[in-house]
Amino acid sequence: VGANLIGVNNRDLKTFKVSLETSVRLAKLLPAGTVAISESGIRSGYEVRKLKELGYQAVLIGESFITAGNPGDALKALLAEASSTERAYHATTCA
């Protein structure tokens, strides 16, 4: 592809439905050496951890922070959940 950065949009732009399965399905097609970003639909730290395990180096999160009562607290909670090792290995899918 020749790109240094690839974003995978989990939102269907025709229906606006969101499915993290898009990132799961496309992960194996991402070229080595590119920075892969999973975009939209990420709501939990466990999803972030699973996406990292699939090879994504970054996530784009908007709606879940915008709709949170306190976006800063929501970010702190998501990061704590993402770094937790206790339940992270029980997540088998992102959705």
PDB file of C-alpha atoms in Angstrom:
ATOM      1  CA  VAL A   1       0.000   0.000   0.000  1.00  0.00           C
ATOM      2  CA  GLY A   2       2.871   2.373   0.756  1.00  0.00           C
ATOM      3  CA  ALA A   3       1.071   4.105   3.645  1.00  0.00           C
ATOM      4  CA  ASN A   4       2.693   4.804   6.998  1.00  0.00           C
ATOM      5  CA  LEU A   5      -0.652   5.059   8.771  1.00  0.00           C
ATOM      6  CA  ILE A   6      -3.905   3.162   8.171  1.00  0.00           C
ATOM      7  CA  GLY A   7      -7.224   3.859   9.883  1.00  0.00           C
ATOM      8  CA  VAL A   8      -9.946   1.228   9.994  1.00  0.00           C
ATOM      9  CA  ASN A   9     -13.345   2.875  10.425  1.00  0.00           C
ATOM     10  CA  ASN A  10     -15.740   0.643  12.359  1.00  0.00           C
ATOM     11  CA  ARG A  11     -18.682   2.869  11.404  1.00  0.00           C
ATOM     12  CA  ASP A  12     -20.564   1.995   8.223  1.00  0.00           C
ATOM     13  CA  LEU A  13     -20.906   5.419   6.611  1.00  0.00           C
ATOM     14  CA  LYS A  14     -24.094   4.396   4.782  1.00  0.00           C
ATOM     15  CA  THR A  15     -26.025   3.124   7.815  1.00  0.00           C
ATOM     16  CA  PHE A  16     -23.939   4.705  10.616  1.00  0.00           C
ATOM     17  CA  LYS A  17     -23.986   1.362  12.439  1.00  0.00           C
ATOM     18  CA  VAL A  18     -20.802   0.558  14.323  1.00  0.00           C
ATOM     19  CA  SER A  19     -19.186  -2.860  14.588  1.00  0.00           C
ATOM     20  CA  LEU A  20     -15.753  -3.602  16.007  1.00  0.00           C
ATOM     21  CA  GLU A  21     -15.832  -6.786  13.962  1.00  0.00           C
ATOM     22  CA  THR A  22     -14.638  -4.606  11.074  1.00  0.00           C
ATOM     23  CA  SER A  23     -11.311  -4.060  12.850  1.00  0.00           C
ATOM     24  CA  VAL A  24     -11.165  -7.705  13.894  1.00  0.00           C
ATOM     25  CA  ARG A  25     -11.772  -8.900  10.333  1.00  0.00           C
ATOM     26  CA  LEU A  26      -9.300  -6.496   8.712  1.00  0.00           C
ATOM     27  CA  ALA A  27      -6.496  -6.856  11.277  1.00  0.00           C
ATOM     28  CA  LYS A  28      -4.889  -9.745   9.411  1.00  0.00           C
ATOM     29  CA  LEU A  29      -4.765  -7.652   6.225  1.00  0.00           C
ATOM     30  CA  LEU A  30      -2.829  -4.741   7.727  1.00  0.00           C
ATOM     31  CA  PRO A  31       0.634  -4.420   6.183  1.00  0.00           C
ATOM     32  CA  ALA A  32       3.625  -4.848   8.463  1.00  0.00           C
ATOM     33  CA  GLY A  33       5.387  -1.621   9.295  1.00  0.00           C
ATOM     34  CA  THR A  34       2.298   0.589   9.266  1.00  0.00           C
ATOM     35  CA  VAL A  35       0.662   2.245  12.244  1.00  0.00           C
ATOM     36  CA  ALA A  36      -2.855   0.814  12.440  1.00  0.00           C
ATOM     37  CA  ILE A  37      -5.680   2.769  14.079  1.00  0.00           C
ATOM     38  CA  SER A  38      -9.083   1.303  14.937  1.00  0.00           C
ATOM     39  CA  GLU A  39     -11.660   4.086  14.673  1.00  0.00           C
ATOM     40  CA  SER A  40     -15.131   4.368  16.246  1.00  0.00           C
ATOM     41  CA  GLY A  41     -17.171   2.144  18.499  1.00  0.00           C
ATOM     42  CA  ILE A  42     -14.546   1.573  21.180  1.00  0.00           C
ATOM     43  CA  ARG A  43     -16.194   1.817  24.586  1.00  0.00           C
ATOM     44  CA  SER A  44     -14.075  -0.189  27.006  1.00  0.00           C
ATOM     45  CA  GLY A  45     -10.523  -0.803  28.030  1.00  0.00           C
ATOM     46  CA  TYR A  46     -10.990  -4.482  27.292  1.00  0.00           C
ATOM     47  CA  GLU A  47     -11.782  -3.613  23.684  1.00  0.00           C
ATOM     48  CA  VAL A  48      -8.655  -1.450  23.541  1.00  0.00           C
ATOM     49  CA  ARG A  49      -6.576  -4.328  24.885  1.00  0.00           C
ATOM     50  CA  LYS A  50      -8.060  -6.790  22.385  1.00  0.00           C
ATOM     51  CA  LEU A  51      -7.408  -4.394  19.504  1.00  0.00           C
ATOM     52  CA  LYS A  52      -3.815  -4.035  20.680  1.00  0.00           C
ATOM     53  CA  GLU A  53      -3.483  -7.832  20.694  1.00  0.00           C
ATOM     54  CA  LEU A  54      -4.739  -7.812  17.089  1.00  0.00           C
ATOM     55  CA  GLY A  55      -1.966  -5.410  16.082  1.00  0.00           C
ATOM     56  CA  TYR A  56      -3.555  -1.980  16.373  1.00  0.00           C
ATOM     57  CA  GLN A  57      -1.233   0.677  17.788  1.00  0.00           C
ATOM     58  CA  ALA A  58      -3.892   3.338  18.364  1.00  0.00           C
ATOM     59  CA  VAL A  59      -7.631   3.836  18.709  1.00  0.00           C
ATOM     60  CA  LEU A  60      -9.859   6.799  17.927  1.00  0.00           C
ATOM     61  CA  ILE A  61     -12.514   7.289  20.589  1.00  0.00           C
ATOM     62  CA  GLY A  62     -15.027  10.098  20.405  1.00  0.00           C
ATOM     63  CA  GLU A  63     -18.663   9.356  21.142  1.00  0.00           C
ATOM     64  CA  SER A  64     -18.165   7.435  24.383  1.00  0.00           C
ATOM     65  CA  PHE A  65     -16.138  10.322  25.823  1.00  0.00           C
ATOM     66  CA  ILE A  66     -18.446  13.033  24.477  1.00  0.00           C
ATOM     67  CA  THR A  67     -21.509  11.379  26.033  1.00  0.00           C
ATOM     68  CA  ALA A  68     -19.791  10.670  29.364  1.00  0.00           C
ATOM     69  CA  GLY A  69     -20.681  12.950  32.249  1.00  0.00           C
ATOM     70  CA  ASN A  70     -16.981  13.652  32.779  1.00  0.00           C
ATOM     71  CA  PRO A  71     -14.801  12.794  29.760  1.00  0.00           C
ATOM     72  CA  GLY A  72     -11.601  12.966  31.831  1.00  0.00           C
ATOM     73  CA  ASP A  73     -12.911  10.429  34.319  1.00  0.00           C
ATOM     74  CA  ALA A  74     -14.135   8.242  31.457  1.00  0.00           C
ATOM     75  CA  LEU A  75     -10.640   8.295  29.945  1.00  0.00           C
ATOM     76  CA  LYS A  76      -9.024   7.412  33.285  1.00  0.00           C
ATOM     77  CA  ALA A  77     -11.433   4.492  33.735  1.00  0.00           C
ATOM     78  CA  LEU A  78     -10.837   3.238  30.190  1.00  0.00           C
ATOM     79  CA  LEU A  79      -7.054   3.383  30.630  1.00  0.00           C
ATOM     80  CA  ALA A  80      -7.249   1.575  33.976  1.00  0.00           C
ATOM     81  CA  GLU A  81      -9.433  -1.116  32.425  1.00  0.00           C
ATOM     82  CA  ALA A  82      -7.111  -1.430  29.420  1.00  0.00           C
ATOM     83  CA  SER A  83      -4.098  -2.008  31.654  1.00  0.00           C
ATOM     84  CA  SER A  84      -5.878  -4.501  33.901  1.00  0.00           C
ATOM     85  CA  THR A  85      -4.595  -8.035  33.481  1.00  0.00           C
ATOM     86  CA  GLU A  86      -7.238  -9.680  35.650  1.00  0.00           C
ATOM     87  CA  ARG A  87     -10.105  -9.847  33.138  1.00  0.00           C
ATOM     88  CA  ALA A  88      -8.412  -8.826  29.919  1.00  0.00           C
ATOM     89  CA  TYR A  89      -7.641 -12.370  28.851  1.00  0.00           C
ATOM     90  CA  HIS A  90     -11.276 -13.416  29.199  1.00  0.00           C
ATOM     91  CA  ALA A  91     -12.324 -11.129  26.340  1.00  0.00           C
ATOM     92  CA  THR A  92     -12.483 -13.173  23.164  1.00  0.00           C
ATOM     93  CA  THR A  93     -14.227 -10.656  20.927  1.00  0.00           C
ATOM     94  CA  CYS A  94     -14.425  -6.904  20.869  1.00  0.00           C
ATOM     95  CA  ALA A  95     -18.177  -6.598  20.715  1.00  0.00           C
TER      96      ALA A  95
END
